[in-house]
């Protein structure tokens, strides 16, 4: 029984000693925090909470030191842990308020709105939290409108692209039809020209008749015409000899 009392006393002494050390590091952390030496303040707060991590003041101030260093994700995690483990409304209101600030700085607007609402549930009279909530809601509304406008722009862009693709396709189809039509017309013309060339009864302009294809009647007419031309030539020469030609004689000196 006596031994049990000694053990209890030793445990109590250890607890008192740890509590004193905890307060010491918290005080040092607070001093450094006031000096804006947030990194060293963070280290002191971490020592103050020890391995158990149950002290509210140490955990809360650690979250503040992280926030001041712009470690918003770590700060948010710290305040979320405090809110999840505490039943004190005042602590919950402040933890959710700071969690909302951390989420807002991280541009997690929906999470910040939720945190501020939970803070107000625990302390409806906090005007600063109410203001922050209104600010976060306005930022969220702006973001949603911007996302909506961007979505509409993308939709219109896709629509315009589809229209352009359809126009290009229609133009290509029309060009192909025109090319096919021109090709058919050219083929028909070439076939017609080929038939005209192969037709023995049809001569092209400026083309000499093929003597192998001259009919007997045409040959007789051509021969008769040649004979008439030759007769006319002979008659002209005969008449010229009968009349005589006038000569110009140069005089010799």
Backbone as JSON, one array per atom type, in Angstrom:
{
  "sequence": "XXXXXXXXXXXXXXXXXXXXXXXXXXXXXXXXXXXXXXXXXXXXXXXXXXXXXXXXXXXXXXXXXXXXXXXXXXXXXXXXXXXXXXXXXXXXXXXXXXXXXXXXXXXXXXXXXXXXXXXXXXXXXXXXXXXXXXXXXXXXXXXXXXXXXXXXXXXXXXXXXXXXXXXXXXXXXXXXXXXXXXXXXXXXXXXXXXXXXXXXXXXXXXXXXXXXXXXXXXXXXXXXXXXXXXXXXXXXXXXXXXXXXXXXXXXXX",
  "N": [[0.84, -1.2, 0.0], [1.91, 1.24, 0.78], [3.88, 1.43, -1.05], [2.39, 1.78, -3.34], [1.35, 4.32, -2.94], [3.66, 5.82, -3.17], [4.28, 5.41, -5.86], [2.09, 6.64, -7.07], [2.51, 9.23, -6.28], [4.91, 9.73, -7.62], [4.04, 9.56, -10.26], [2.25, 11.67, -10.34], [4.03, 13.74, -9.87], [5.56, 13.58, -12.18], [3.64, 14.24, -14.05], [3.04, 16.81, -13.33], [5.51, 17.97, -13.8], [5.74, 17.59, -16.6], [3.57, 19.15, -17.44], [4.46, 21.63, -16.69], [6.7, 21.88, -18.35], [5.38, 21.85, -20.78], [3.87, 24.22, -20.72], [5.96, 25.99, -20.61], [7.22, 25.75, -23.14], [5.12, 26.55, -24.71], [4.82, 29.2, -23.91], [7.31, 30.2, -24.77], [7.0, 29.74, -27.48], [4.86, 31.48, -28.01], [6.05, 33.95, -27.54], [7.95, 34.01, -29.58], [6.22, 33.92, -31.72], [4.94, 36.4, -31.5], [7.07, 37.94, -32.19], [7.13, 37.49, -34.83], [8.58, 35.37, -35.66], [7.89, 32.78, -36.95], [8.64, 30.21, -37.7], [10.41, 29.19, -35.68], [8.65, 29.43, -33.6], [6.76, 27.53, -34.36], [8.32, 25.18, -33.97], [8.65, 25.19, -31.16], [5.99, 24.91, -30.31], [5.45, 22.38, -31.29], [7.13, 20.84, -29.67], [5.89, 21.34, -27.27], [3.43, 19.99, -27.4], [4.24, 17.39, -27.47], [4.48, 13.77, -27.69], [1.95, 12.84, -27.23], [0.14, 14.8, -27.99], [-2.16, 16.15, -27.07], [-2.71, 18.58, -25.93], [-4.64, 21.49, -26.08], [-4.02, 24.22, -26.44], [-1.35, 24.16, -27.4], [-1.66, 22.71, -29.83], [-3.48, 24.35, -31.16], [-2.11, 26.8, -31.39], [0.02, 25.92, -32.87], [-1.19, 25.42, -35.32], [-1.79, 28.07, -35.99], [0.8, 29.12, -36.31], [1.7, 27.67, -38.51], [-0.1, 28.6, -40.43], [0.66, 31.29, -40.62], [3.05, 30.97, -41.9], [2.25, 30.45, -44.37], [1.65, 27.86, -44.89], [-0.8, 26.52, -45.78], [-2.23, 24.16, -46.27], [-1.22, 22.36, -44.34], [-1.88, 23.81, -42.05], [-4.67, 23.84, -42.24], [-5.17, 21.11, -41.94], [-4.34, 20.8, -39.31], [-6.16, 22.45, -37.84], [-8.5, 21.17, -38.53], [-8.16, 18.73, -37.27], [-8.25, 19.53, -34.58], [-10.91, 20.47, -34.43], [-12.26, 18.09, -34.84], [-11.74, 16.66, -32.56], [-12.55, 18.07, -30.33], [-15.07, 19.15, -27.93], [-15.86, 21.47, -26.98], [-17.64, 24.38, -27.48], [-16.66, 26.97, -27.92], [-13.98, 26.48, -28.6], [-14.44, 24.91, -30.87], [-15.76, 26.77, -32.56], [-13.71, 28.65, -33.03], [-11.75, 26.98, -34.14], [-12.99, 26.03, -36.49], [-13.38, 28.48, -37.74], [-10.72, 29.27, -38.28], [-10.01, 27.12, -39.86], [-11.67, 27.6, -42.02], [-10.45, 29.95, -42.97], [-7.97, 28.91, -43.79], [-8.74, 27.16, -45.84], [-9.85, 29.0, -47.57], [-7.61, 30.53, -48.35], [-6.31, 28.56, -49.73], [-7.8, 28.45, -51.92], [-9.93, 26.75, -51.89], [-12.92, 26.99, -52.06], [-15.55, 26.01, -51.58], [-15.09, 24.28, -49.43], [-14.23, 26.15, -47.56], [-16.53, 27.7, -47.17], [-18.21, 25.79, -45.99], [-16.8, 25.34, -43.58], [-16.91, 27.87, -42.32], [-19.66, 28.07, -41.9], [-20.06, 26.03, -40.03], [-18.61, 27.08, -37.96], [-20.19, 29.28, -37.29], [-22.42, 27.96, -36.4], [-21.6, 27.11, -33.93], [-20.96, 29.5, -32.72], [-22.98, 31.84, -33.17], [-22.86, 34.6, -32.96], [-20.54, 35.67, -33.93], [-19.28, 38.11, -35.75], [-17.15, 38.53, -37.47], [-16.64, 36.01, -38.55], [-19.05, 35.72, -39.9], [-18.81, 37.72, -41.82], [-16.58, 36.75, -43.23], [-17.71, 34.45, -44.26], [-19.66, 35.5, -46.01], [-17.96, 36.72, -47.83], [-16.55, 34.5, -48.84], [-18.67, 33.14, -50.05], [-19.35, 34.93, -52.09], [-17.0, 34.87, -53.62], [-17.1, 32.21, -54.39], [-19.4, 32.22, -55.95], [-18.59, 33.87, -58.06], [-16.58, 32.28, -59.13], [-18.06, 30.05, -59.98], [-19.67, 31.24, -61.93], [-17.7, 32.02, -63.72], [-16.66, 29.53, -64.45], [-18.9, 28.53, -65.69], [-19.19, 30.29, -67.84], [-16.8, 29.74, -69.18], [-17.29, 27.13, -69.85], [-19.43, 27.44, -71.6], [-18.13, 28.88, -73.58], [-16.3, 26.95, -74.47], [-18.13, 25.13, -75.43], [-19.35, 26.59, -77.49], [-17.11, 26.97, -79.03], [-16.53, 24.36, -79.81], [-18.84, 23.91, -81.25], [-18.61, 25.8, -83.32], [-16.33, 24.77, -84.5], [-17.31, 22.33, -85.39], [-19.17, 23.29, -87.25], [-17.44, 24.53, -89.05], [-15.96, 22.33, -89.88], [-17.99, 20.92, -91.13], [-18.64, 22.7, -93.18], [-16.24, 22.73, -94.56], [-16.2, 20.09, -95.34], [-18.48, 19.99, -96.95], [-17.64, 21.75, -98.97], [-15.45, 20.35, -100.0], [-16.81, 18.11, -100.95], [-18.41, 19.33, -102.9], [-16.45, 20.37, -104.58], [-15.32, 17.99, -105.43], [-17.47, 16.91, -106.8], [-17.67, 18.8, -108.85], [-15.18, 18.42, -110.07], [-15.46, 15.77, -110.92], [-17.57, 16.12, -112.68], [-16.43, 17.83, -114.59], [-14.44, 16.14, -115.5], [-15.98, 14.09, -116.63], [-17.2, 15.54, -118.7], [-14.93, 16.2, -120.2], [-14.06, 13.64, -120.9], [-16.22, 12.83, -122.47], [-16.04, 14.7, -124.53], [-13.53, 14.04, -125.58], [-14.1, 11.46, -126.5], [-16.0, 12.04, -128.42], [-14.51, 13.57, -130.22], [-12.71, 11.62, -131.02], [-14.4, 9.87, -132.31], [-15.17, 11.46, -134.45], [-12.77, 11.71, -135.82], [-12.35, 9.12, -136.65], [-14.4, 8.72, -138.34], [-15.08, 7.97, -141.66], [-16.59, 9.47, -143.39], [-16.47, 12.06, -142.64], [-14.6, 14.99, -142.59], [-12.08, 16.84, -140.83], [-11.75, 20.4, -140.31], [-9.37, 22.05, -142.36], [-7.94, 19.76, -142.72], [-6.29, 17.59, -144.95], [-7.8, 15.65, -147.54], [-7.86, 12.12, -147.46], [-6.29, 10.31, -149.95], [-6.69, 7.64, -150.3], [-9.22, 7.24, -149.47], [-10.87, 8.49, -151.32], [-13.7, 8.67, -153.32], [-14.82, 7.11, -156.43], [-16.34, 8.82, -158.06], [-15.62, 11.32, -157.01], [-12.93, 11.34, -157.71], [-13.05, 11.4, -160.51], [-14.23, 13.91, -160.9], [-12.26, 15.57, -159.88], [-10.15, 15.04, -161.69], [-11.25, 15.96, -164.08], [-11.43, 18.66, -163.49], [-8.73, 19.34, -163.3], [-7.95, 18.91, -165.97], [-9.41, 20.89, -167.27], [-8.21, 23.17, -166.18], [-5.63, 22.95, -167.19], [-6.14, 23.19, -169.99], [-7.1, 25.8, -170.13], [-4.79, 27.18, -169.46], [-3.05, 26.58, -171.61], [-4.4, 27.82, -173.74], [-4.1, 30.53, -173.02], [-1.36, 30.93, -173.3], [-1.06, 30.51, -176.05], [-2.54, 32.62, -177.2], [-0.98, 34.77, -176.33], [1.43, 34.46, -177.77], [0.59, 34.96, -180.35], [-0.2, 37.73, -180.36], [2.2, 39.07, -179.59], [4.92, 40.41, -177.73], [5.68, 43.41, -176.07], [8.81, 44.95, -175.99], [11.37, 46.56, -174.16], [14.11, 48.3, -175.27], [17.41, 48.9, -174.61], [19.58, 51.59, -175.49], [22.77, 51.58, -177.01], [25.73, 53.45, -176.53]],
  "CA": [[0.0, 0.0, 0.0], [2.82, 2.35, 0.86], [4.56, 1.49, -2.35], [1.39, 2.31, -4.28], [1.28, 5.76, -2.71], [4.89, 6.4, -3.74], [4.12, 5.37, -7.32], [1.12, 7.67, -7.43], [3.18, 10.52, -6.09], [5.88, 9.89, -8.72], [3.28, 9.82, -11.48], [1.75, 13.02, -10.22], [5.16, 14.64, -10.04], [5.91, 13.57, -13.61], [2.6, 14.96, -14.77], [3.23, 18.23, -13.04], [6.73, 18.39, -14.5], [5.42, 17.67, -18.04], [2.7, 20.31, -17.63], [5.31, 22.82, -16.59], [7.48, 21.95, -19.58], [4.44, 22.19, -21.86], [3.59, 25.66, -20.63], [7.2, 26.71, -20.9], [7.42, 25.8, -24.59], [4.04, 27.35, -25.28], [5.17, 30.6, -23.68], [8.4, 30.55, -25.69], [6.41, 29.79, -28.82], [4.06, 32.69, -28.11], [6.97, 35.07, -27.66], [8.5, 33.98, -30.95], [5.1, 34.24, -32.61], [4.78, 37.85, -31.45], [8.22, 38.51, -32.9], [6.94, 37.05, -36.22], [9.49, 34.26, -35.93], [6.88, 31.72, -36.95], [9.27, 28.91, -37.82], [10.85, 28.76, -34.34], [7.43, 29.28, -32.8], [6.23, 26.21, -34.71], [9.13, 24.15, -33.31], [8.32, 25.18, -29.73], [4.65, 24.37, -30.15], [5.52, 20.93, -31.51], [7.71, 20.26, -28.45], [4.92, 21.47, -26.18], [2.37, 18.98, -27.47], [4.86, 16.09, -27.23], [4.01, 12.62, -28.46], [0.52, 12.63, -27.01], [-0.55, 15.76, -28.86], [-3.51, 16.39, -26.56], [-2.89, 19.94, -25.43], [-5.4, 22.32, -27.01], [-3.3, 25.45, -26.71], [-0.21, 23.86, -28.25], [-2.15, 22.35, -31.16], [-4.11, 25.51, -31.8], [-1.08, 27.77, -31.75], [0.8, 25.31, -33.94], [-1.95, 25.71, -36.55], [-1.61, 29.48, -36.31], [2.17, 29.32, -36.8], [1.73, 27.11, -39.87], [-0.87, 29.51, -41.28], [1.46, 32.49, -40.84], [4.11, 30.6, -42.84], [1.54, 30.15, -45.62], [1.5, 26.41, -45.05], [-2.24, 26.48, -45.58], [-2.71, 22.78, -46.23], [-0.87, 21.82, -43.02], [-2.68, 24.53, -41.05], [-6.04, 23.33, -42.34], [-5.19, 19.77, -41.34], [-4.21, 20.97, -37.87], [-7.43, 22.96, -37.3], [-9.5, 20.11, -38.7], [-7.93, 17.74, -36.2], [-8.75, 20.11, -33.33], [-12.36, 20.49, -34.5], [-12.77, 16.72, -34.76], [-11.49, 16.06, -31.24], [-13.04, 18.93, -29.24], [-16.52, 19.28, -27.72], [-16.04, 22.81, -26.47], [-18.18, 25.2, -28.56], [-15.76, 28.08, -28.19], [-12.84, 25.93, -29.35], [-14.95, 24.5, -32.18], [-16.02, 27.97, -33.36], [-12.43, 29.22, -33.47], [-11.06, 26.02, -35.01], [-13.66, 26.05, -37.8], [-13.09, 29.79, -38.33], [-9.36, 29.21, -38.84], [-10.05, 26.14, -40.94], [-12.26, 28.32, -43.16], [-9.42, 30.84, -43.52], [-6.96, 28.08, -44.46], [-9.33, 26.69, -47.09], [-10.02, 30.16, -48.45], [-6.29, 30.84, -48.89], [-5.96, 27.47, -50.65], [-8.77, 28.56, -53.01], [-10.93, 25.69, -51.75], [-14.0, 27.87, -51.65], [-16.67, 25.24, -51.03], [-14.69, 23.81, -48.1], [-14.18, 27.3, -46.65], [-17.92, 28.04, -46.85], [-18.68, 24.78, -45.03], [-16.14, 25.56, -42.29], [-17.47, 29.08, -41.71], [-21.03, 27.75, -41.44], [-19.92, 25.24, -38.81], [-18.15, 28.01, -36.93], [-21.34, 30.07, -36.87], [-23.32, 27.09, -35.64], [-21.09, 27.06, -32.56], [-20.95, 30.87, -32.2], [-23.74, 32.65, -34.14], [-22.65, 36.03, -32.75], [-19.22, 36.06, -34.45], [-19.49, 38.93, -36.95], [-16.01, 38.34, -38.39], [-16.9, 34.77, -39.28], [-20.17, 35.99, -40.8], [-18.26, 38.5, -42.93], [-15.75, 35.84, -44.03], [-18.63, 33.55, -44.97], [-20.24, 36.25, -47.13], [-16.88, 36.92, -48.8], [-16.29, 33.21, -49.48], [-19.82, 32.85, -50.91], [-19.23, 35.78, -53.27], [-15.91, 34.31, -54.41], [-17.58, 30.95, -54.95], [-20.35, 32.57, -57.01], [-17.79, 34.36, -59.19], [-15.9, 31.12, -59.72], [-19.06, 29.24, -60.68], [-20.05, 31.97, -63.15], [-16.57, 31.94, -64.64], [-16.62, 28.16, -64.97], [-20.04, 28.38, -66.59], [-18.86, 31.02, -69.07], [-15.76, 28.98, -69.89], [-17.93, 25.93, -70.41], [-20.2, 27.88, -72.77], [-17.15, 29.22, -74.62], [-15.8, 25.7, -75.04], [-19.22, 24.53, -76.19], [-19.48, 27.36, -78.74], [-15.91, 26.7, -79.83], [-16.72, 23.04, -80.43], [-19.9, 24.05, -82.24], [-18.03, 26.5, -84.47], [-15.41, 23.85, -85.15], [-18.13, 21.37, -86.13], [-19.72, 23.97, -88.41], [-16.35, 24.72, -90.0], [-15.65, 21.03, -90.45], [-19.07, 20.57, -92.05], [-18.49, 23.55, -94.37], [-15.08, 22.22, -95.32], [-16.59, 18.81, -95.96], [-19.39, 20.31, -98.06], [-16.85, 22.34, -100.05], [-14.69, 19.27, -100.62], [-17.75, 17.29, -101.71], [-18.81, 20.08, -104.08], [-15.28, 20.41, -105.47], [-15.18, 16.66, -106.02], [-18.53, 16.77, -107.81], [-17.29, 19.61, -110.0], [-14.07, 17.75, -110.75], [-16.0, 14.59, -111.6], [-18.37, 16.6, -113.81], [-15.5, 18.32, -115.62], [-13.77, 14.97, -116.06], [-16.94, 13.42, -117.51], [-17.35, 16.36, -119.91], [-13.71, 16.06, -121.0], [-14.06, 12.3, -121.5], [-17.23, 12.81, -123.54], [-15.5, 15.48, -125.66], [-12.48, 13.25, -126.21], [-14.74, 10.35, -127.21], [-16.65, 12.58, -129.62], [-13.44, 13.92, -131.17], [-12.16, 10.38, -131.55], [-15.35, 9.31, -133.28], [-15.12, 12.28, -135.66], [-11.54, 11.4, -136.54], [-12.45, 7.78, -137.22], [-15.52, 8.66, -139.29], [-14.55, 8.17, -143.03], [-17.46, 10.37, -144.14], [-16.41, 13.38, -142.04], [-13.25, 15.53, -142.53], [-11.89, 17.99, -139.95], [-11.37, 21.62, -141.01], [-7.94, 22.2, -142.56], [-7.28, 18.45, -142.88], [-6.3, 17.13, -146.34], [-8.51, 14.39, -147.7], [-7.03, 10.93, -147.66], [-6.54, 9.82, -151.33], [-7.14, 6.25, -150.27], [-10.64, 7.19, -149.15], [-11.63, 9.26, -152.31], [-14.59, 7.81, -154.13], [-14.59, 7.13, -157.88], [-16.98, 10.03, -158.59], [-14.79, 12.46, -156.63], [-11.69, 11.27, -158.5], [-13.35, 11.83, -161.88], [-14.46, 15.36, -160.88], [-10.96, 16.21, -159.69], [-9.41, 14.88, -162.93], [-11.87, 16.86, -165.06], [-11.05, 20.03, -163.12], [-7.33, 19.51, -163.68], [-7.89, 19.0, -167.43], [-9.94, 22.22, -167.64], [-7.19, 24.17, -165.83], [-4.52, 22.83, -168.14], [-6.61, 23.7, -171.27], [-7.15, 27.25, -170.05], [-3.41, 27.66, -169.45], [-2.54, 26.47, -172.98], [-5.07, 28.85, -174.56], [-3.53, 31.83, -172.68], [-0.04, 30.98, -173.89], [-1.23, 30.6, -177.51], [-2.97, 33.99, -177.49], [0.13, 35.67, -176.05], [2.38, 34.34, -178.88], [0.01, 35.57, -181.56], [-0.22, 39.18, -180.23], [3.56, 39.57, -179.45], [5.17, 41.08, -176.46], [6.4, 44.68, -176.16], [10.12, 44.87, -175.32], [12.07, 47.8, -173.94], [15.48, 48.08, -175.73], [18.33, 49.91, -174.1], [20.47, 52.09, -176.52], [24.19, 51.53, -176.72], [26.4, 54.69, -176.9]],
  "C": [[0.87, 1.25, 0.0], [3.54, 2.55, -0.47], [3.66, 2.11, -3.39], [1.3, 3.83, -4.15], [2.5, 6.45, -3.31], [4.79, 6.48, -5.26], [3.19, 6.48, -7.78], [1.75, 9.04, -7.32], [4.16, 10.78, -7.23], [5.18, 10.22, -10.02], [2.76, 11.24, -11.48], [2.86, 14.04, -10.42], [5.57, 14.73, -11.5], [4.91, 14.37, -14.42], [2.75, 16.46, -14.57], [4.44, 18.77, -13.79], [6.46, 18.55, -16.0], [4.56, 18.89, -18.34], [3.5, 21.6, -17.57], [6.15, 23.01, -17.86], [6.59, 22.37, -20.77], [4.16, 23.69, -21.87], [4.81, 26.49, -20.98], [7.39, 26.85, -22.41], [6.31, 26.59, -25.28], [4.34, 28.84, -25.11], [6.29, 31.05, -24.62], [7.88, 30.67, -27.13], [5.61, 31.07, -29.03], [4.94, 33.93, -28.29], [7.56, 35.16, -29.08], [7.43, 34.34, -31.98], [4.89, 35.74, -32.67], [5.92, 38.56, -32.18], [8.19, 38.18, -34.4], [7.98, 36.02, -36.65], [8.67, 32.98, -35.9], [7.48, 30.33, -37.05], [9.71, 28.38, -36.46], [9.65, 28.6, -33.41], [6.8, 27.92, -33.07], [6.99, 25.1, -33.99], [8.81, 24.05, -31.82], [6.94, 24.6, -29.48], [4.65, 22.85, -30.35], [6.12, 20.23, -30.29], [6.68, 20.28, -27.33], [3.85, 20.39, -26.21], [2.92, 17.57, -27.28], [4.28, 15.01, -28.11], [2.51, 12.42, -28.33], [-0.32, 13.58, -27.88], [-1.94, 16.12, -28.39], [-3.74, 17.82, -26.11], [-3.56, 20.83, -26.47], [-4.61, 23.55, -27.41], [-2.13, 25.2, -27.66], [-0.62, 23.54, -29.68], [-2.73, 23.55, -31.9], [-3.07, 26.51, -32.27], [-0.15, 27.23, -32.84], [0.13, 25.56, -35.29], [-1.79, 27.16, -36.97], [-0.23, 29.75, -36.9], [2.32, 28.79, -38.23], [1.02, 28.04, -40.85], [-0.05, 30.75, -41.62], [2.62, 32.22, -41.8], [3.55, 30.23, -44.22], [1.53, 28.66, -45.95], [0.02, 26.08, -44.83], [-2.8, 25.07, -45.5], [-2.43, 22.15, -44.86], [-1.69, 22.49, -41.93], [-4.12, 24.03, -41.05], [-6.17, 21.96, -41.71], [-5.14, 19.86, -39.81], [-5.52, 21.45, -37.24], [-8.55, 21.94, -37.46], [-9.38, 19.05, -37.63], [-8.46, 18.24, -34.86], [-10.28, 20.08, -33.31], [-12.95, 19.1, -34.34], [-12.65, 16.14, -33.36], [-12.08, 16.85, -30.08], [-14.56, 18.92, -29.17], [-16.85, 20.66, -27.18], [-16.48, 23.73, -27.62], [-17.26, 26.37, -28.92], [-14.56, 27.63, -29.01], [-13.28, 25.54, -30.76], [-15.17, 25.7, -33.1], [-14.73, 28.56, -33.9], [-11.69, 28.29, -34.42], [-11.66, 26.03, -36.41], [-13.44, 27.39, -38.51], [-11.71, 29.76, -39.0], [-9.25, 28.19, -39.97], [-10.62, 26.79, -42.21], [-11.25, 29.25, -43.81], [-8.38, 30.07, -44.31], [-7.48, 27.58, -45.81], [-9.51, 27.83, -48.1], [-8.69, 30.54, -49.1], [-5.83, 29.79, -49.88], [-6.88, 27.45, -51.86], [-9.74, 27.38, -53.05], [-12.19, 26.34, -51.18], [-15.18, 27.11, -51.03], [-16.35, 24.74, -49.63], [-14.65, 24.96, -47.09], [-15.59, 27.72, -46.24], [-18.48, 27.08, -45.8], [-18.09, 25.02, -43.64], [-16.7, 26.8, -41.58], [-18.88, 28.84, -41.18], [-20.99, 26.96, -40.13], [-19.45, 26.11, -37.65], [-19.32, 28.81, -36.39], [-22.36, 29.24, -36.11], [-22.9, 27.03, -34.17], [-21.0, 28.45, -31.92], [-21.64, 31.79, -33.2], [-23.47, 34.15, -34.04], [-21.33, 36.53, -33.35], [-19.39, 36.8, -35.78], [-18.35, 38.75, -37.97], [-16.19, 37.07, -39.21], [-18.03, 34.97, -40.28], [-19.69, 36.77, -42.03], [-17.43, 37.59, -43.85], [-16.61, 34.88, -44.85], [-19.22, 34.24, -46.19], [-19.2, 36.45, -48.23], [-16.61, 35.62, -49.58], [-17.43, 32.83, -50.43], [-19.76, 33.66, -52.2], [-18.14, 35.26, -54.2], [-16.34, 33.02, -55.1], [-18.54, 31.21, -56.11], [-19.61, 33.04, -58.25], [-17.1, 33.2, -59.91], [-16.88, 30.27, -60.52], [-19.5, 29.91, -61.98], [-18.94, 31.89, -64.19], [-16.48, 30.56, -65.27], [-17.74, 27.94, -65.98], [-19.76, 29.07, -67.92], [-17.81, 30.28, -69.88], [-16.35, 27.73, -70.55], [-18.72, 26.29, -71.67], [-19.27, 28.24, -73.92], [-16.62, 27.96, -75.3], [-16.86, 25.04, -75.91], [-19.4, 25.23, -77.52], [-18.28, 27.11, -79.65], [-16.04, 25.36, -80.54], [-17.78, 23.11, -81.52], [-19.39, 24.71, -83.51], [-17.08, 25.59, -85.24], [-16.18, 22.82, -85.97], [-18.7, 22.01, -87.39], [-18.66, 24.16, -89.49], [-16.0, 23.4, -90.68], [-16.72, 20.62, -91.48], [-18.97, 21.39, -93.34], [-17.34, 23.07, -95.24], [-15.44, 20.93, -96.04], [-17.51, 19.06, -97.15], [-18.62, 20.88, -99.25], [-16.05, 21.26, -100.78], [-15.6, 18.39, -101.48], [-18.15, 17.99, -103.01], [-17.67, 20.15, -105.09], [-15.1, 19.07, -106.17], [-16.24, 16.43, -107.1], [-18.18, 17.56, -109.07], [-16.16, 18.96, -110.8], [-14.56, 16.55, -111.54], [-16.8, 15.01, -112.84], [-17.48, 17.06, -114.96], [-14.79, 17.15, -116.3], [-14.7, 14.22, -117.03], [-17.11, 14.2, -118.81], [-16.14, 16.22, -120.82], [-13.67, 14.69, -121.67], [-15.05, 12.21, -122.65], [-16.72, 13.55, -124.77], [-14.43, 14.69, -126.39], [-13.06, 12.11, -127.01], [-15.38, 10.83, -128.51], [-15.61, 12.92, -130.68], [-12.86, 12.67, -131.8], [-13.08, 9.76, -132.58], [-15.33, 10.1, -134.58], [-13.89, 11.95, -136.49], [-11.65, 10.05, -137.25], [-13.57, 7.65, -138.24], [-15.01, 8.95, -140.69], [-15.36, 9.17, -143.82], [-17.37, 11.8, -143.62], [-14.96, 13.81, -141.92], [-13.2, 16.71, -141.58], [-11.44, 19.17, -140.77], [-9.86, 21.7, -141.12], [-7.21, 20.89, -142.78], [-7.41, 18.01, -144.35], [-7.03, 15.81, -146.45], [-7.54, 13.25, -147.97], [-7.32, 10.37, -149.05], [-7.02, 8.39, -151.34], [-8.62, 6.13, -150.01], [-11.49, 7.98, -150.16], [-12.47, 8.3, -153.17], [-14.29, 7.98, -155.62], [-15.15, 8.4, -158.49], [-16.13, 11.26, -158.28], [-13.5, 12.49, -157.45], [-11.92, 11.76, -159.92], [-13.54, 13.34, -161.94], [-13.14, 16.11, -160.73], [-10.13, 16.15, -160.98], [-9.93, 15.83, -164.01], [-11.47, 18.31, -164.78], [-9.6, 20.31, -163.5], [-7.2, 19.68, -165.19], [-8.36, 20.38, -167.91], [-8.9, 23.3, -167.34], [-6.04, 24.14, -166.83], [-4.91, 23.4, -169.5], [-6.63, 25.22, -171.28], [-5.74, 27.84, -170.09], [-2.82, 27.64, -170.86], [-3.14, 27.55, -173.88], [-4.46, 30.22, -174.3], [-2.14, 31.98, -173.32], [-0.11, 31.16, -175.43], [-1.61, 32.02, -177.91], [-1.82, 34.97, -177.31], [1.15, 35.63, -177.18], [1.86, 35.03, -180.15], [0.08, 37.1, -181.52], [1.2, 39.75, -180.16], [3.7, 40.33, -178.17], [5.97, 42.32, -176.71], [7.66, 44.58, -175.33], [10.71, 46.24, -175.14], [13.55, 47.58, -174.25], [16.35, 49.22, -175.2], [19.27, 50.31, -175.26], [21.91, 51.96, -176.08], [24.87, 52.82, -177.18], [27.77, 54.35, -177.42]]
}
